[in-house]
Short mmCIF file of C-alpha atoms and ligand atoms in Angstrom, two decimals:
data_model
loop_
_atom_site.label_atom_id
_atom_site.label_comp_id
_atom_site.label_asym_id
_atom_site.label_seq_id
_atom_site.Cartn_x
_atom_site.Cartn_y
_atom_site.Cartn_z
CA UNK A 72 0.00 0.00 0.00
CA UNK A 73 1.31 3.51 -0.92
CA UNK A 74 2.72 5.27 2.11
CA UNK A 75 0.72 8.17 3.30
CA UNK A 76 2.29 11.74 2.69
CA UNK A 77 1.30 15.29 3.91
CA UNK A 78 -1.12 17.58 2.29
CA UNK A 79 0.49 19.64 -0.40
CA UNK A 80 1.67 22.99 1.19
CA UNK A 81 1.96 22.06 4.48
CA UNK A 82 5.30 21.03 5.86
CA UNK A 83 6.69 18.76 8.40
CA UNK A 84 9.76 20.92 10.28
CA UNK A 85 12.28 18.38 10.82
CA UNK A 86 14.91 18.05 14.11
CA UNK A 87 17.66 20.12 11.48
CA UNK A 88 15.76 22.82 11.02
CA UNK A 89 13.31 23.06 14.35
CA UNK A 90 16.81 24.79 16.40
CA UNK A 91 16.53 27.82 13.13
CA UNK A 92 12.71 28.01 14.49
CA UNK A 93 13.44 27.87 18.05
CA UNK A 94 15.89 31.18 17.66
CA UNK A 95 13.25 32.99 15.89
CA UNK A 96 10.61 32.20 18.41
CA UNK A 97 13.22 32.86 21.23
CA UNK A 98 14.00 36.05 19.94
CA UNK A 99 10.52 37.25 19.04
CA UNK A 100 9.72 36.71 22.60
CA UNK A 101 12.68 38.79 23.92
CA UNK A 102 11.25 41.40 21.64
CA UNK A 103 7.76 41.08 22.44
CA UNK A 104 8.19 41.25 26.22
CA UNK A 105 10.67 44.07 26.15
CA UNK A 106 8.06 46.46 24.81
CA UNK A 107 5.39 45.01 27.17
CA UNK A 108 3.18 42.61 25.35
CA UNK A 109 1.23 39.76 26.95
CA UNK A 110 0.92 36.54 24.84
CA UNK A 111 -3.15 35.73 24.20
CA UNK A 112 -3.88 32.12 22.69
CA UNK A 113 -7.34 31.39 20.82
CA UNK A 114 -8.78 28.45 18.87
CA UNK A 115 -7.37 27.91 15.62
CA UNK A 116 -11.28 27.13 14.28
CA UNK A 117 -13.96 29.71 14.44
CA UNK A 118 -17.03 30.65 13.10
CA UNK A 119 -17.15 31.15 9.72
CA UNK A 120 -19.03 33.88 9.93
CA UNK A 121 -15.96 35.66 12.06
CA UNK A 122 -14.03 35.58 8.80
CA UNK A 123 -16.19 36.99 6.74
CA UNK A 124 -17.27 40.42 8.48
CA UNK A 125 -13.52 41.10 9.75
CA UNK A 126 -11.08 40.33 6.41
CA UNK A 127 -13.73 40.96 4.28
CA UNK A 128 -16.41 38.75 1.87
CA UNK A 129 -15.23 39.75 -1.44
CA UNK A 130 -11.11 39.35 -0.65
CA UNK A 131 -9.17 36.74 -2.01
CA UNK A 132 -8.85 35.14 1.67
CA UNK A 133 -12.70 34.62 1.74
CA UNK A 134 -13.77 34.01 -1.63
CA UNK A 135 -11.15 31.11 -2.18
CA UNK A 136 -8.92 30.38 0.28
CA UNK A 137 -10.54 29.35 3.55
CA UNK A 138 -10.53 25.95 4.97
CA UNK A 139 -14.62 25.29 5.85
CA UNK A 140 -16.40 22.99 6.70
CA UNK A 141 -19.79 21.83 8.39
CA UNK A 142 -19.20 20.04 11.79
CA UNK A 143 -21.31 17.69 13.27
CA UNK A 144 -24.02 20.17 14.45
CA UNK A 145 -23.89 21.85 11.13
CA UNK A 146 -22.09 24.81 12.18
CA UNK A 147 -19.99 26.02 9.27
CA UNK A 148 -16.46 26.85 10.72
CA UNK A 149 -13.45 27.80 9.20
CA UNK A 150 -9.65 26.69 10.50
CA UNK A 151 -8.06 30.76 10.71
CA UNK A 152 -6.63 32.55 7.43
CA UNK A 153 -4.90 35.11 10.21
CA UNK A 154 -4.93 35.67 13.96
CA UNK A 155 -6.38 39.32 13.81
CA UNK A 156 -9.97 37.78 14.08
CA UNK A 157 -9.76 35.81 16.66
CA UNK A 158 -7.66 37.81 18.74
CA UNK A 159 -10.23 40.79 18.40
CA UNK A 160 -13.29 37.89 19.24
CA UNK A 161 -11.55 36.45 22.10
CA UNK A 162 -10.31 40.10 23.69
CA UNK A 163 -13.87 41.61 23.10
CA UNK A 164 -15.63 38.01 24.67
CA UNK A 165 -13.82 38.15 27.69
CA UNK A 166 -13.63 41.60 28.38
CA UNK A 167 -10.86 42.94 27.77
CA UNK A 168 -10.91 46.14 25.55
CA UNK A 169 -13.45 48.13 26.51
CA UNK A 170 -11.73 51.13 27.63
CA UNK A 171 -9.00 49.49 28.08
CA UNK A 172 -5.55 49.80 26.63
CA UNK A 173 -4.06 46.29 25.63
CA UNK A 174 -0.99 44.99 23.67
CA UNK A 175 -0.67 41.65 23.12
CA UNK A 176 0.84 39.52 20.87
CA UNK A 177 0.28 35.55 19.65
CA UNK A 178 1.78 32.95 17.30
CA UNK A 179 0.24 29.77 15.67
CA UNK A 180 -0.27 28.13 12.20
CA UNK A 181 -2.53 30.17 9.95
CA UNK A 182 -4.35 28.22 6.96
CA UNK A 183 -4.62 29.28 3.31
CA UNK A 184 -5.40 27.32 0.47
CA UNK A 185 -3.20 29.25 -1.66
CA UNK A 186 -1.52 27.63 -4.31
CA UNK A 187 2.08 26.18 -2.59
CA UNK A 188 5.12 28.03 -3.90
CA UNK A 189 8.63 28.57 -2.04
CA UNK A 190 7.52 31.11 1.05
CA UNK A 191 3.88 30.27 0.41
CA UNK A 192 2.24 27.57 2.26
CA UNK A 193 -1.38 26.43 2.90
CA UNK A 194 -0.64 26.16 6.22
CA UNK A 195 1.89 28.96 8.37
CA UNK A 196 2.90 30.44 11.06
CA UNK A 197 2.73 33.88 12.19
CA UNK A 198 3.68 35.36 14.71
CA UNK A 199 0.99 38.49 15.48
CA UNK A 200 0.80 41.84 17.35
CA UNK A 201 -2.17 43.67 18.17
CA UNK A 202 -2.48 47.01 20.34
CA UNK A 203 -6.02 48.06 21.68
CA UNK A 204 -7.35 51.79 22.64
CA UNK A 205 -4.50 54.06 21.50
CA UNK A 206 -5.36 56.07 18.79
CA UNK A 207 -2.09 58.11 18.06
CA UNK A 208 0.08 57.18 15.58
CA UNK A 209 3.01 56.94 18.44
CA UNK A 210 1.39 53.43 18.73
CA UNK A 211 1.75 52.89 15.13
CA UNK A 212 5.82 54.02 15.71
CA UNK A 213 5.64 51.92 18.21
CA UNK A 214 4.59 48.90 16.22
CA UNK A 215 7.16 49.18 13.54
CA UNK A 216 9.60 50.03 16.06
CA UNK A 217 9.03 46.47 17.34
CA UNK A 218 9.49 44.84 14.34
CA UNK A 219 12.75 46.34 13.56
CA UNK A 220 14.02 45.41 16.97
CA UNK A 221 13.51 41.83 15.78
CA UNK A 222 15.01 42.22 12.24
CA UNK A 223 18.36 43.82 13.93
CA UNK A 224 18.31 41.11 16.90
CA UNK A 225 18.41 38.12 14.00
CA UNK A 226 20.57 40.37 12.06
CA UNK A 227 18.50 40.73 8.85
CA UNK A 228 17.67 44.38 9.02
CA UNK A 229 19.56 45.31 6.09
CA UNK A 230 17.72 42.92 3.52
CA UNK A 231 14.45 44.66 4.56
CA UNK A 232 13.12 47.41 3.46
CA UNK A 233 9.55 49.37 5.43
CA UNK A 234 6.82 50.83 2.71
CA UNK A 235 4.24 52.30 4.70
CA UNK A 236 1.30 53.95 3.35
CA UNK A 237 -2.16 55.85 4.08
CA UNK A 238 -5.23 54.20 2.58
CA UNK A 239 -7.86 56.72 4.89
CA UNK A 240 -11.34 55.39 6.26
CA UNK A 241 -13.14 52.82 4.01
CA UNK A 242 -16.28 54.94 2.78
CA UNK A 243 -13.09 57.20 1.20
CA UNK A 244 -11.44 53.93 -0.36
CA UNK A 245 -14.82 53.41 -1.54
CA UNK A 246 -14.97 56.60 -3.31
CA UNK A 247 -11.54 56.24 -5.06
CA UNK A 248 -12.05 52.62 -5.76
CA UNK A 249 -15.26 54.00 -8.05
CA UNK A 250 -13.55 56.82 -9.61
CA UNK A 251 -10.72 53.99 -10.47
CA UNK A 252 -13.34 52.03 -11.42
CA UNK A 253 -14.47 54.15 -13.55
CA UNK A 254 -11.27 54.99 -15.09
CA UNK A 255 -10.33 51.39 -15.82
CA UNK A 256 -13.26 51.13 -17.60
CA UNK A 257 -12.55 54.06 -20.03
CA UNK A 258 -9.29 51.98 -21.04
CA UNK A 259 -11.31 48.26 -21.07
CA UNK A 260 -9.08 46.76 -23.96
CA UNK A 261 -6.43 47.33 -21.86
CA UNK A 262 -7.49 45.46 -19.04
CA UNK A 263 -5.78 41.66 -18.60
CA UNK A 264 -8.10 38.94 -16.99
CA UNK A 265 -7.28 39.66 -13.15
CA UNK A 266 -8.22 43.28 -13.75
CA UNK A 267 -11.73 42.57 -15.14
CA UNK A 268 -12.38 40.37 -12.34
CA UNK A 269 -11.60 42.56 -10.04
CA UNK A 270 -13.07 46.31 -11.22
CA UNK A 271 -16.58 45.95 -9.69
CA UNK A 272 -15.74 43.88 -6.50
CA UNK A 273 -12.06 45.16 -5.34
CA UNK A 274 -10.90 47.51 -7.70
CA UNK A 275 -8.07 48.51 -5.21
CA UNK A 276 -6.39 45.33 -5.58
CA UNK A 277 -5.60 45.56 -9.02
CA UNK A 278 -2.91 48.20 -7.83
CA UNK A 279 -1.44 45.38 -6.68
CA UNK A 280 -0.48 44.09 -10.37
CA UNK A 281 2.64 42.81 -11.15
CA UNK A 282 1.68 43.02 -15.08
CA UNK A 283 3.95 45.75 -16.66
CA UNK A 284 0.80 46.89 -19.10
CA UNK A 285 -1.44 46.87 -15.91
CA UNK A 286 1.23 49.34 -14.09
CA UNK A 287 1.85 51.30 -17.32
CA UNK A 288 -2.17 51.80 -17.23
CA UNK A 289 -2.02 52.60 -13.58
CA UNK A 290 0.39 54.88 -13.52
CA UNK A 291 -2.13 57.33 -15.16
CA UNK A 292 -4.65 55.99 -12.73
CA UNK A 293 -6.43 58.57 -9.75
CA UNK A 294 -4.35 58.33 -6.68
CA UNK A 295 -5.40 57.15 -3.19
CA UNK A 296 -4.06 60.25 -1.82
CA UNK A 297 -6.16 62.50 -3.40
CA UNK A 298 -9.33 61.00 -1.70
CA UNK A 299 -8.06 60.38 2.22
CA UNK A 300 -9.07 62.73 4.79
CA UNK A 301 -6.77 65.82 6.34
CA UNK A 302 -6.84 64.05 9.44
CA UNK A 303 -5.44 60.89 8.05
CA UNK A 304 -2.99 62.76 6.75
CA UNK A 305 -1.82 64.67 9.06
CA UNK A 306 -1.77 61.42 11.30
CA UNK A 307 0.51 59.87 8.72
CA UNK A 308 2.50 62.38 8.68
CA UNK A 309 3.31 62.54 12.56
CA UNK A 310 3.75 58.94 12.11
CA UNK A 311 6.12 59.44 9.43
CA UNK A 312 7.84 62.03 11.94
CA UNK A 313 8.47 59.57 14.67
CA UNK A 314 9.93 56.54 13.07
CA UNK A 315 12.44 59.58 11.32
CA UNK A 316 13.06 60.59 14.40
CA UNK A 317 13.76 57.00 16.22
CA UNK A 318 15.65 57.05 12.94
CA UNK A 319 13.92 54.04 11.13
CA UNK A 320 14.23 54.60 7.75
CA UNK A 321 10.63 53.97 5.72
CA UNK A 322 9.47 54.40 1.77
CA UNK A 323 5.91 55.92 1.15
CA UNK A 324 4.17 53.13 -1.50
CA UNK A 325 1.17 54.70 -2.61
CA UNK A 326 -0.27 51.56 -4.24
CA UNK A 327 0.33 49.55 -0.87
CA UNK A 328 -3.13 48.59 -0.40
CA UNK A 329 -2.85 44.69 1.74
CA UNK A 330 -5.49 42.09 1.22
CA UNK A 331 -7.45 42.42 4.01
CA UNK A 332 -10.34 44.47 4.41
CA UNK A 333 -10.54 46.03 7.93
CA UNK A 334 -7.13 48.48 7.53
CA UNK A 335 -7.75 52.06 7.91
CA UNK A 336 -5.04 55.31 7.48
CA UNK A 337 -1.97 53.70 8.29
CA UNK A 338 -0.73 50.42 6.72
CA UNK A 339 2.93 48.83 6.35
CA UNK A 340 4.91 46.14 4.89
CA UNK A 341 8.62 45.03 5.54
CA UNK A 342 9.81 43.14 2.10
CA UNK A 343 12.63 41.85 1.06
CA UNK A 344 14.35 40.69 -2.22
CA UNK A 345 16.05 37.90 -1.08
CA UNK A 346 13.20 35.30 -0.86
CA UNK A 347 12.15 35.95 -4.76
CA UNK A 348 8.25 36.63 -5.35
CA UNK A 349 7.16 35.80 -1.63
CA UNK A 350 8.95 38.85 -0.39
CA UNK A 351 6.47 40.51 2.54
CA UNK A 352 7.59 38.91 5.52
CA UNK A 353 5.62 41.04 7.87
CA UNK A 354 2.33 43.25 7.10
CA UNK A 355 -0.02 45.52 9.46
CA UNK A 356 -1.99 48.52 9.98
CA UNK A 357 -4.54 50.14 12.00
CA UNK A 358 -8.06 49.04 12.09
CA UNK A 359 -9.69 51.23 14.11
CA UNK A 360 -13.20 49.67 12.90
CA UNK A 361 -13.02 46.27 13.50
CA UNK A 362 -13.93 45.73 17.00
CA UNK A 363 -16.87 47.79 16.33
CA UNK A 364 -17.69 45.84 13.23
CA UNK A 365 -17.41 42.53 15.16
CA UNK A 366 -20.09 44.07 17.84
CA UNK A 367 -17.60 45.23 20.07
CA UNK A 368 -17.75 48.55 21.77
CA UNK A 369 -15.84 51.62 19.52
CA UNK A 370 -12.39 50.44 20.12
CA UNK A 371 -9.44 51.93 18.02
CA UNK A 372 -6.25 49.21 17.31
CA UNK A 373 -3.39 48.44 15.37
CA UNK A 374 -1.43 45.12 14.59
CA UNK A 375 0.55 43.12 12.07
CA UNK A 376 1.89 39.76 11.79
CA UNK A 377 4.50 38.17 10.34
CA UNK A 378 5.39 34.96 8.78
CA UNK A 379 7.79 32.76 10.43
CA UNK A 380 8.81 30.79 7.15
CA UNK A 381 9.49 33.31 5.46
CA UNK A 382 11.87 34.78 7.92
CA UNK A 383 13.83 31.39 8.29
CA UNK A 384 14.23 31.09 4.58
CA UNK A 385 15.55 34.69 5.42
CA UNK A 386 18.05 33.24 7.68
CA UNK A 387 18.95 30.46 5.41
CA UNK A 388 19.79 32.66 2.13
CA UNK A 389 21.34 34.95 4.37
CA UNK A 390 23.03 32.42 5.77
CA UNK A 391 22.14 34.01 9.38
CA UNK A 392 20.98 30.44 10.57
CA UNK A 393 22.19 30.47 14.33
CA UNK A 394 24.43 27.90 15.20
CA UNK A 395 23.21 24.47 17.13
CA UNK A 396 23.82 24.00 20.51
CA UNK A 397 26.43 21.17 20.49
CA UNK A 398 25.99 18.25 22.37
CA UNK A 399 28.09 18.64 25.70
CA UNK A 400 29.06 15.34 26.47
CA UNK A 401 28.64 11.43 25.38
CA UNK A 402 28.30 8.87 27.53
CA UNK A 403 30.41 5.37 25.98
CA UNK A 404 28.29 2.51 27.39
CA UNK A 405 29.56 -0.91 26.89
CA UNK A 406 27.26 -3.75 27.59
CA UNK A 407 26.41 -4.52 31.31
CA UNK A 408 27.28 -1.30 32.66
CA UNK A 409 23.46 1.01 31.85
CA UNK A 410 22.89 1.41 35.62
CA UNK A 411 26.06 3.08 36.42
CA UNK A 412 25.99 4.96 33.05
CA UNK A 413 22.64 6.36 34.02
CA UNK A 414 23.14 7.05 37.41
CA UNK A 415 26.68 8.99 35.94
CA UNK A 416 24.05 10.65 34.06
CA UNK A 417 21.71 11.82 36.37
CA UNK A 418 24.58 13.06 38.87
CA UNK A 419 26.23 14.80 36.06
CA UNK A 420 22.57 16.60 34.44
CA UNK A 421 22.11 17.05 38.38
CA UNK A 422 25.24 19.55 38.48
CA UNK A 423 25.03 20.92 34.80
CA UNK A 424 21.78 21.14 34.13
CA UNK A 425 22.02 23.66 31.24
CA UNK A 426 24.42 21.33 29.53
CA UNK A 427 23.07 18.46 26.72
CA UNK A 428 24.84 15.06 28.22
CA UNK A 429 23.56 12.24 26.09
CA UNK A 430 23.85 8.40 27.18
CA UNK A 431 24.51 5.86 25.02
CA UNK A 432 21.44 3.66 24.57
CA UNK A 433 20.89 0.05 23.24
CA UNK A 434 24.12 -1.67 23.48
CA UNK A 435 26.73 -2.16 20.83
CA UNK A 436 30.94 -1.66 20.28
CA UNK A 437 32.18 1.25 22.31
CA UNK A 438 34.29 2.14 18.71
CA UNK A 439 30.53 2.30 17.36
CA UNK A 440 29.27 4.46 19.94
CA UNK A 441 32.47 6.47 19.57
CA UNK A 442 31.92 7.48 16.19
CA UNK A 443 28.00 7.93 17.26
CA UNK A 444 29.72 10.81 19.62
CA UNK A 445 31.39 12.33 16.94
CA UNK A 446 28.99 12.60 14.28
CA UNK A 447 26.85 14.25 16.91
CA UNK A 448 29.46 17.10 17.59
CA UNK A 449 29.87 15.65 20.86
CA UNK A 450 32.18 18.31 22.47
CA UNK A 451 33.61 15.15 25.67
CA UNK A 452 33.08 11.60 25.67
CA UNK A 453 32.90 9.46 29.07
CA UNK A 454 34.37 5.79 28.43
CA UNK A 455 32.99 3.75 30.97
CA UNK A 456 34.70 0.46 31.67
CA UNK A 457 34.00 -1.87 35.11
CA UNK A 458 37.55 -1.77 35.84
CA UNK A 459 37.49 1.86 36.25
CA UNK A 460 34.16 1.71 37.89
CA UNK A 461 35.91 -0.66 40.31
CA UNK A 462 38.28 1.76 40.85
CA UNK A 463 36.38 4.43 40.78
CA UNK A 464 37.57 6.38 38.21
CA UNK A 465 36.01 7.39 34.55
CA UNK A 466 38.34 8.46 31.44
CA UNK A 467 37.24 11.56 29.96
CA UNK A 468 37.76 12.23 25.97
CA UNK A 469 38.28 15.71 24.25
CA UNK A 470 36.19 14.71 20.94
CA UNK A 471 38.87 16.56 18.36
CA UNK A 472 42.24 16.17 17.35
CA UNK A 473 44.99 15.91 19.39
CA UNK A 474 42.48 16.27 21.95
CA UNK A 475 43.87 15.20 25.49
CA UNK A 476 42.60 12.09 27.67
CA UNK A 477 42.19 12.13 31.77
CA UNK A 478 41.37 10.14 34.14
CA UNK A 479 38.90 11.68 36.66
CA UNK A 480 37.57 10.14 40.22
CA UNK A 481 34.19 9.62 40.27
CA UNK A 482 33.49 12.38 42.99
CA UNK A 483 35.54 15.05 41.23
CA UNK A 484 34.14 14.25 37.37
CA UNK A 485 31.00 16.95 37.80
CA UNK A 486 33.40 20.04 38.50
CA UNK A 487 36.63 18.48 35.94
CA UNK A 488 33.98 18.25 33.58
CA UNK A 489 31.98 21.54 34.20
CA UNK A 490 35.31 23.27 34.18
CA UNK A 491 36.46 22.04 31.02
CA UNK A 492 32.98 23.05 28.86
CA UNK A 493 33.04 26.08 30.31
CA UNK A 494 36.73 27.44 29.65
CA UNK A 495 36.36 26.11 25.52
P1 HAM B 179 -1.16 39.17 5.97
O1 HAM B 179 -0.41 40.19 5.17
O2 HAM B 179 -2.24 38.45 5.31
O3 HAM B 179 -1.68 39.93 7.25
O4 HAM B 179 -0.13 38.11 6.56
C1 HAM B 179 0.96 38.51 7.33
C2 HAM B 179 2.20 37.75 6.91
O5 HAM B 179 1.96 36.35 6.97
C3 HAM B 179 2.65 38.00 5.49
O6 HAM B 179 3.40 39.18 5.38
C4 HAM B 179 3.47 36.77 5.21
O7 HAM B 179 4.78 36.93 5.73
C5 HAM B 179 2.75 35.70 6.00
N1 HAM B 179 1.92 34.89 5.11
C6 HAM B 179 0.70 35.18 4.62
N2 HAM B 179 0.24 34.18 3.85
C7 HAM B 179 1.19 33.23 3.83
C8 HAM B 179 1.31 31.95 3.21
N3 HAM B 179 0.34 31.42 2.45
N4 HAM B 179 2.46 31.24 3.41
C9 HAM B 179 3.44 31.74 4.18
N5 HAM B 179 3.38 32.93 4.80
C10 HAM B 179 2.27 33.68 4.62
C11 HAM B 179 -2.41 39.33 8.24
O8 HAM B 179 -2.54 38.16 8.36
C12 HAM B 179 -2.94 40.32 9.26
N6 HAM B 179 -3.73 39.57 10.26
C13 HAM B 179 -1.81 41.09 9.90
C14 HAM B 179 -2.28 42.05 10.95
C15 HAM B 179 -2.28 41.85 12.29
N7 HAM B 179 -2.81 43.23 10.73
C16 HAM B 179 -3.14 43.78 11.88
N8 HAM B 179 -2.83 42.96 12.84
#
């Protein structure tokens, strides 16, 4: 019978690769809790319903891309396209926006049935922020502030690049996106297909078009700007003043739009051109309507999220991948002797707990289990042996060349040994 694989687009992470992950989740946290975030978990399946009034029912996330299903009651539910949501849903249920100020943040796989490419997946993780009740745009500063701390602690700032953008409230997106409407429509036999399916329902996303016709076409096109409010403005603009003056550096993209209906004024992307036509690794905004929307209370926010696959194929083409933690020391086991090895073990994990001491399971040559050692980039090696043990004494092995060889008493192996990993 034919083995079983995985679903197309979503991957297993394997033991060579999970230590990458574990960096970027260690240092998101650093970052998260240094500016004061709390972690909030929610379900990864919701109402479908959820979906629809946040991101929007005619975006490409709704329309095709959502996992749903009926479950056994014959609710329809979806597994979540993004964490913005549910994050708003589980806040508001339990209380915790209403004049209230909140920043939290969250990570989990995300589910898209997109069609698989490198840095696209069907299912993805993010990792999310989201800031309730503060309306200036020092929040906003704040935000992207945050997310450059991260790029400079993995050391990838300089292959990213910030395009912010003002998109205004939606009734004035709604305006524009009729008087583009209407000019895409003077030049029809211009349009390709993606443009004609898009001019009535989400005109705005044909900005997005990577066609060079489409662009050419575009670039005679009404402009966003024209149509935002003077308070929008001028809250871009002070937004624009802080991250100059905490001297992040930012490009204005007037055809940064994002995919994802609830945005309002301020939106942002950091992209990069290292990871080929996947390049947004991280995308947010405010969305000062949403919890409203959702039948919340009026509560102003602001969030983004970012994918973690994309940002360790970052790390790999940049070749930024932090290095494993070696294995401290092997344990050489020959047959007869797994009590004492594992009670050598446990005294030596006792006094270095923060060190990786592996021993040698299931029997075999000590030469075998040698080499074992070494292919693991064991750092030491104990060789047990009963005469020794009789004695009580262990020989310890420096696992490279010309490395030395010493015999250690039993009661003084924990500090010989913690000694010697600690001065390499
Ligand atoms: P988004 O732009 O849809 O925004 O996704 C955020 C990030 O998730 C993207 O920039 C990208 O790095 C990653 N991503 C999206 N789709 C895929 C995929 N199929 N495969 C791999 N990575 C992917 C949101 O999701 C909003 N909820 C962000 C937000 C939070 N806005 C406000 N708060």
């Amino acid at each position: 019978m034919a083995k079983l694989q995985a679903i197309r687009g979503m991957n297993d992470i394997l033991p060579a690769q999970t230590s990458t992950w574990q960096a970027l989740e260690a240092a998101f946290h650093r970052v998260v809790n240094r500016f004061g975030y709390q972690e909030i978990r929610f379900p990864v399946l919701e109402q479908t319903q959820l979906f629809k009034r946040s991101i929007g029912e005619v975006t490409d996330i709704v329309e095709k891309e959502m996992y749903s299903f009926d479950d056994r009651n014959g609710d329809n539910l979806s597994l979540r396209p993004e964490g913005t949501a549910g994050c708003v849903r589980a806040a508001d249920q339990h209380g915790l926006l209403y004049n209230q100020q909140q920043r939290l943040w969250y990570q989990g796989p995300m589910f898209r049935h997109e069609r698989p490419q490198k840095g696209r997946y069907r299912q993805f993780q993010q990792f999310g922020v989201e800031a309730f009740g503060m309306s200036g745009p020092d929040i906003d500063a704040e935000l992207i502030q945050l997310s450059a701390d991260l790029w400079r602690e993995l050391d990838i700032a300089e292959a990213l690049v910030l395009q912010i953008n003002n998109i205004g409230a939606s009734a004035e997106r709604k305006a524009f996106g009729a008087a583009l409407t209407a000019y895409l429509e003077a030049h029809s036999e211009r349009l390709d297909d993606d443009a004609r399916n898009r001019l009535y329902s989400n005109p705005l996303r044909i900005l997005d078009s990577k066609n060079p016709d489409m662009q050419a076409l575009l670039a005679e096109a009404p402009v966003l700007a024209d149509y935002v409010s003077e308070e929008s403005v001028s809250h871009f603009e002070e937004l624009k003043a802080l991250l100059s003056n905490a001297g992040v550096a930012f490009e204005v993209n007037p055809r940064l739009v994002r995919g994802l209906d609830y945005y309002n004024n301020c939106v942002f992307e950091w992209v990069t051109d290292s990871l080929g036509a996947q390049g947004t690794v991280c995308g947010g905004g405010r969305y000062d309507g949403l919890v409203e929307q959702l039948g919340g209370k009026p509560t102003v926010a602001a969030g983004f999220a970012m994918g973690a696959e994309r940002l360790v194929l970052m790390l790999e083409t940049l070749d930024k991948v932090p290095q494993q933690v070696p294995t401290s020391l092997y344990i050489v086991v020959p047959n007869g002797l797994a009590k004492e090895a594992q009670s050598l073990a446990a005294t030596l994990r006792g006094e270095m707990p923060e060190q990786r001491i592996i021993s040698h399971c299931g029997g075999g040559k000590p030469a075998s289990q040698l080499k074992r050692a070494f292919s693991l980039g064991a750092r030491y090696a104990i060789l047990l042996d009963s005469e020794g043990l009789d004695q009580g004494v262990v020989r310890l092995r420096e696992l490279k060349d010309g490395g030395e060889e010493a015999t250690l008493t039993l009661d003084e192996a924990p500090v010989q040994i913690a000694q010697r990993l600690l001065r390499a």
